mmCIF file of C-alpha atoms in Angstrom:
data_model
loop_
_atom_site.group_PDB
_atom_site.id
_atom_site.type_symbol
_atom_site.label_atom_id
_atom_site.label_comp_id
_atom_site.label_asym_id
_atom_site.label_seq_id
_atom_site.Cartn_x
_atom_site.Cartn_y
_atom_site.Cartn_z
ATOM 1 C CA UNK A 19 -6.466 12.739 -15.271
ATOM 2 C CA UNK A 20 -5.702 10.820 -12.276
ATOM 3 C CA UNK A 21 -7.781 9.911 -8.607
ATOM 4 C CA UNK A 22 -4.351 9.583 -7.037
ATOM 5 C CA UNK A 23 -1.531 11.248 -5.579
ATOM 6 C CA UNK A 24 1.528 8.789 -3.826
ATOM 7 C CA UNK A 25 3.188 12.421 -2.723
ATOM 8 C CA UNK A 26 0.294 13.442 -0.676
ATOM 9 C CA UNK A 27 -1.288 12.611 2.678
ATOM 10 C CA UNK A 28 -5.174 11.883 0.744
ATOM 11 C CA UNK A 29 -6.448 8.727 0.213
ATOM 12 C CA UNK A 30 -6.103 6.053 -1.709
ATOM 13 C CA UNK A 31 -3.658 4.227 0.111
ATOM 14 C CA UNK A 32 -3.469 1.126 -2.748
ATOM 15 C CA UNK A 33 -3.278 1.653 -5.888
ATOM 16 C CA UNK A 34 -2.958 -1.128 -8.713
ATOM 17 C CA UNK A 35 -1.273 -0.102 -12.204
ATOM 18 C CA UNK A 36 0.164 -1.655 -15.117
ATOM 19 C CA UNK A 37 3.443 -1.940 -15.189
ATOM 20 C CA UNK A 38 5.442 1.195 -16.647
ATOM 21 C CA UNK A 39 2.087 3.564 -16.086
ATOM 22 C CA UNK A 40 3.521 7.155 -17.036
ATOM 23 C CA UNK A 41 1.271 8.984 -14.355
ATOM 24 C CA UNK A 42 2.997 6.808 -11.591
ATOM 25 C CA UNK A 43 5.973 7.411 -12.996
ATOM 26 C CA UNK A 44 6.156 10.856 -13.117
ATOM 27 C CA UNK A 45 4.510 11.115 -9.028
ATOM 28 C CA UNK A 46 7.014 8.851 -8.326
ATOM 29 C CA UNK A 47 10.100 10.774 -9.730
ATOM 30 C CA UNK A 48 8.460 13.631 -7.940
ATOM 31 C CA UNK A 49 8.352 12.075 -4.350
ATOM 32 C CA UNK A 50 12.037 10.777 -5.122
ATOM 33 C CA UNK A 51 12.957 14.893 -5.914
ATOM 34 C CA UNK A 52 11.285 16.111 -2.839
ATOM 35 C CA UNK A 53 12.824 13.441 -0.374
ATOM 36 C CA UNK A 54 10.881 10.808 -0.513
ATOM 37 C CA UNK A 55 11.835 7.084 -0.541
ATOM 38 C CA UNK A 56 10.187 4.325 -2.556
ATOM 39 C CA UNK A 57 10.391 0.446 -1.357
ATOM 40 C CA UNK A 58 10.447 -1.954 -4.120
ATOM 41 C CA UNK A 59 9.053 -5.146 -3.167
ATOM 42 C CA UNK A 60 9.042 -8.604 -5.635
ATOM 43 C CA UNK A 61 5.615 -10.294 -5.800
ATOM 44 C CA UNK A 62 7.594 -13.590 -5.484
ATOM 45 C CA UNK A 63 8.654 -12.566 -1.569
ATOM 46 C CA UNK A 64 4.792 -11.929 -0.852
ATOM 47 C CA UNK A 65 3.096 -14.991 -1.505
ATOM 48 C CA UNK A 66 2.394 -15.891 1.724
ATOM 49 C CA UNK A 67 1.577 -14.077 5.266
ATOM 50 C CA UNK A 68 4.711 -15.397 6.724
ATOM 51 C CA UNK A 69 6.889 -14.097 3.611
ATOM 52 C CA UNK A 70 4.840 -10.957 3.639
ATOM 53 C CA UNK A 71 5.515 -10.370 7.350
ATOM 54 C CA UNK A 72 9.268 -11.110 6.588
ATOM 55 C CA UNK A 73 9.755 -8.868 3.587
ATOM 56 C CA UNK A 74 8.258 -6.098 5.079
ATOM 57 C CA UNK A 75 10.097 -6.068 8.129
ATOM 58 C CA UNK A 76 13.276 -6.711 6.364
ATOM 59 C CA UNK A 77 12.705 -3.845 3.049
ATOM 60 C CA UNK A 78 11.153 -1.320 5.908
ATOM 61 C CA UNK A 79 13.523 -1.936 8.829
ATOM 62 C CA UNK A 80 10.467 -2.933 11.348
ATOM 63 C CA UNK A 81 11.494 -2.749 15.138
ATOM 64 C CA UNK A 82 12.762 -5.729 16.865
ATOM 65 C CA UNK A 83 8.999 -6.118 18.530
ATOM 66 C CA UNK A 84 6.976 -6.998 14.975
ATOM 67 C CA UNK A 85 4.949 -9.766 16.224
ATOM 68 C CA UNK A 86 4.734 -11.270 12.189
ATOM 69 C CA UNK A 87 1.495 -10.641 12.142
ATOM 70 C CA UNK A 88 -1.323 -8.566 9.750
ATOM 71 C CA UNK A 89 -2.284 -6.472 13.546
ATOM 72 C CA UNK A 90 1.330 -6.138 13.753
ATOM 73 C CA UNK A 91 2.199 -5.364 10.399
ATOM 74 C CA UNK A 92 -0.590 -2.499 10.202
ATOM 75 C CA UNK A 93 1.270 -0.806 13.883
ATOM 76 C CA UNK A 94 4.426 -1.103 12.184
ATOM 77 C CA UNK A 95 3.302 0.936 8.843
ATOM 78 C CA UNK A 96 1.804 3.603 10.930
ATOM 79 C CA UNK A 97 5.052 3.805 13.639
ATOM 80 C CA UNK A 98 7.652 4.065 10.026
ATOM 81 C CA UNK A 99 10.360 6.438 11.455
ATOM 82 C CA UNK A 100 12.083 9.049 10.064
ATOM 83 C CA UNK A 101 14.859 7.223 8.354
ATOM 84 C CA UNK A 102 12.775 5.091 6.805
ATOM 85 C CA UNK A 103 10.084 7.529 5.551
ATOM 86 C CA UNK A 104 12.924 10.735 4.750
ATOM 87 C CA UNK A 105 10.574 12.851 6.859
ATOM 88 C CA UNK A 106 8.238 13.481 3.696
ATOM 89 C CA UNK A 107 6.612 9.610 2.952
ATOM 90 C CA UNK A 108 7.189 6.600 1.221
ATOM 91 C CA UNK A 109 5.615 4.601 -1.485
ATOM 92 C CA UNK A 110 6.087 0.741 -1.337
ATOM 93 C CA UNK A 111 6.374 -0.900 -4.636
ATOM 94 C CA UNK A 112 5.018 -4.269 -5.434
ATOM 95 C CA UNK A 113 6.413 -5.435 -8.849
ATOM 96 C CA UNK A 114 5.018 -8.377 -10.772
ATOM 97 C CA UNK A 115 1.766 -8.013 -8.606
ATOM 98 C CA UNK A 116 -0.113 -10.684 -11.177
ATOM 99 C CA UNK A 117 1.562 -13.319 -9.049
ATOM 100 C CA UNK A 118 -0.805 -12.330 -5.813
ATOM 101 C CA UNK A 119 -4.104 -11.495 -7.791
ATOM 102 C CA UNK A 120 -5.489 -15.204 -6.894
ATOM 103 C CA UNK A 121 -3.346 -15.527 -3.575
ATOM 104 C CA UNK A 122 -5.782 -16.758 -0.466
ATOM 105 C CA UNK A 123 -4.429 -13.647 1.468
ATOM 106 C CA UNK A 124 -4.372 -11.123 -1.324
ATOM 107 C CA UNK A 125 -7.571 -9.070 -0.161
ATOM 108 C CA UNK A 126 -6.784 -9.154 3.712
ATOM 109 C CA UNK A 127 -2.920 -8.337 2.466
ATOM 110 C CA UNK A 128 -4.803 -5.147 0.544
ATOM 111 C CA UNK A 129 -6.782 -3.816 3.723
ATOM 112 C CA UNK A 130 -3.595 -4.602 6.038
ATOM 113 C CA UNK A 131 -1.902 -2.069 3.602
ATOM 114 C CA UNK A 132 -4.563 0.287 3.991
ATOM 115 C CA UNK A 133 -5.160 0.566 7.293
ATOM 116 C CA UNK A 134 -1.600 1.106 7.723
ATOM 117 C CA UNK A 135 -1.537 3.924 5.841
ATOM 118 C CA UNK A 136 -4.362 5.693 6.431
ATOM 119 C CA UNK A 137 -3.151 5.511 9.915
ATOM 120 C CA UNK A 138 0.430 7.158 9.019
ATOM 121 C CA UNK A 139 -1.657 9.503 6.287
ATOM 122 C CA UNK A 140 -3.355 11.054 9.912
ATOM 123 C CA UNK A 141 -1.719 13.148 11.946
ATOM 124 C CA UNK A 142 -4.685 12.455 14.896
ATOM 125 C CA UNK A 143 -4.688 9.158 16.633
ATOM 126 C CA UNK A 144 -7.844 6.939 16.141
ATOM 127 C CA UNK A 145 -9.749 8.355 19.091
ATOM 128 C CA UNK A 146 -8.996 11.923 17.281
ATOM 129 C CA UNK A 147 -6.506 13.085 19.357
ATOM 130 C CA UNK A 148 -3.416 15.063 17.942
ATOM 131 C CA UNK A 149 -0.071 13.245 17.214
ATOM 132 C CA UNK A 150 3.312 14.087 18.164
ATOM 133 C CA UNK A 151 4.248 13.853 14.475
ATOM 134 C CA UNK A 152 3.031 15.254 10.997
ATOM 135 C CA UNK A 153 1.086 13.139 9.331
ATOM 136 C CA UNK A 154 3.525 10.837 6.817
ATOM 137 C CA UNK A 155 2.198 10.222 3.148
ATOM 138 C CA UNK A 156 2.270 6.421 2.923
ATOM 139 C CA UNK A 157 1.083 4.623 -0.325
ATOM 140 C CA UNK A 158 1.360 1.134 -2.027
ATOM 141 C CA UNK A 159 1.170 0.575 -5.961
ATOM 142 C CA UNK A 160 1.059 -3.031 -7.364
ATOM 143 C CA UNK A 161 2.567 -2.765 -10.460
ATOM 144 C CA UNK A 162 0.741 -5.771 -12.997
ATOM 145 C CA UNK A 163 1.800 -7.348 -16.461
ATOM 146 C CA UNK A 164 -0.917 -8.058 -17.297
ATOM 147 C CA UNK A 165 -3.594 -5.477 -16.100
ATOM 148 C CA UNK A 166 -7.260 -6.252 -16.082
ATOM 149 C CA UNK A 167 -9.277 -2.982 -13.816
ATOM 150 C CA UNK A 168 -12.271 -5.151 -13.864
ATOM 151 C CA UNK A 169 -10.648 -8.293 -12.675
ATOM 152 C CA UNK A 170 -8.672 -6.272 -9.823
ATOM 153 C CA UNK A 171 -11.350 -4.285 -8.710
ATOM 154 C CA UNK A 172 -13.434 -7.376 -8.435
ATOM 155 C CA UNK A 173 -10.608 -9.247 -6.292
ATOM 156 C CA UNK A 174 -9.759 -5.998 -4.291
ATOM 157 C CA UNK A 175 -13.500 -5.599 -3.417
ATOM 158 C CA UNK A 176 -14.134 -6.102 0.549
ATOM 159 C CA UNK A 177 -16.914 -4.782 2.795
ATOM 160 C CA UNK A 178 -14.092 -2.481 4.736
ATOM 161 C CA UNK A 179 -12.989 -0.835 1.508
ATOM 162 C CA UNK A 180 -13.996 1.603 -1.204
ATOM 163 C CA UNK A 181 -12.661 0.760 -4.799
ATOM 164 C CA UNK A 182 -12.610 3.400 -7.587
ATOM 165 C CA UNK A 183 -11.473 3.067 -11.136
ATOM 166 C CA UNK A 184 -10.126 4.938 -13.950
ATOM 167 C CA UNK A 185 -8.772 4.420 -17.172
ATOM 168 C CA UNK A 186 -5.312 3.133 -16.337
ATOM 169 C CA UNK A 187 -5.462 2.387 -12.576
ATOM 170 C CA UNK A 188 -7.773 0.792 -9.584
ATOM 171 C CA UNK A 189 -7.471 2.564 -6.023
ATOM 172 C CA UNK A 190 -8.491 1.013 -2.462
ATOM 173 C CA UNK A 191 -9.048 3.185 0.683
ATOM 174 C CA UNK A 192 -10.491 2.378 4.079
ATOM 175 C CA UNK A 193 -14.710 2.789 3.642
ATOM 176 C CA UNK A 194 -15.330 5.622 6.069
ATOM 177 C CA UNK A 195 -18.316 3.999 8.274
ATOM 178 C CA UNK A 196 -16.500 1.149 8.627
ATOM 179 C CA UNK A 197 -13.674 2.598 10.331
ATOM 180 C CA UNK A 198 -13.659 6.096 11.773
#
């Protein structure tokens, strides 16, 4: 049994798997059936905050206003437009995610992602007010070789997040007092 569904609008909005994880395999093939569209992105292009910034705006088709920036780069994941999310979400893939585990930027990179998301995953605005749009199910999986949950968890552990294990997979969210 999984804690985690990439299809739907419910937290988490990270979630770190080994590589080839059936579970993710088979939500992913079901978000492909339904509509929608998964980003891959290569660990190699992420290894810094300027190559993250650039990746991410080129793979997701930012706006010509993305001020390369984490603030930036959180406005841009919530403001994804229809093309880019099919209408129904989008999961972002990050292959090879070993390569980032020790990266300097690696945790902030992790709570960028999900405050992004759990800002598209709401269809109110942060002062609770209704949007004029659905909310969009928005999720990223790092996919790793070489997976150790302990040694992840550990690494994605921040005061602004909750972390959560299970057998074959570690999950981040936003920690509620910290940010609603």
């Amino acid at each position: 049994m999984t804690s985690f569904d990439i299809g739907g609008t419910a937290e988490p909005w990270a979630i770190f798997v080994p590589q080839r994880e059936a579970e993710f395999r088979r939500q992913l093939s079901e978000l492909e059936a339904t509509g929608g569209h998964v980003y891959h992105f290569d660990s190699r292009d992420l290894l810094t905050e300027e190559a993250v910034c650039r990746s991410f705006a080129e793979t997701l088709r930012f706006s010509g206003y993305f001020g390369r920036n984490w603030d930036a780069l959180v406005d841009c994941l919530d403001d994804l437009c229809g093309d880019v999310t099919g209408g129904v979400g989008i999961v972002g893939v990050i292959r090879d995610a070993d390569r980032l585990l020790e990266a300097e930027h690696f945790p902030l990179f992790v709570s960028v992602l999900c405050q992004g998301a759990d800002r598209a995953n709401s269809a109110v605005d942060l002062d609770g007010f209704a949007l004029d749009r659905p909310a969009i199910a928005e999720h990223f999986v790092f996919e790793f070789r070489a997976f150790d949950r302990d040694r992840i968890a550990q690494r994605v552990e921040q005061p602004d997040l909750t972390v959560t294990t299970g057998e074959r997979f570690v999950a981040a969210a936003l920690r509620p007092e910290g940010w609603r």
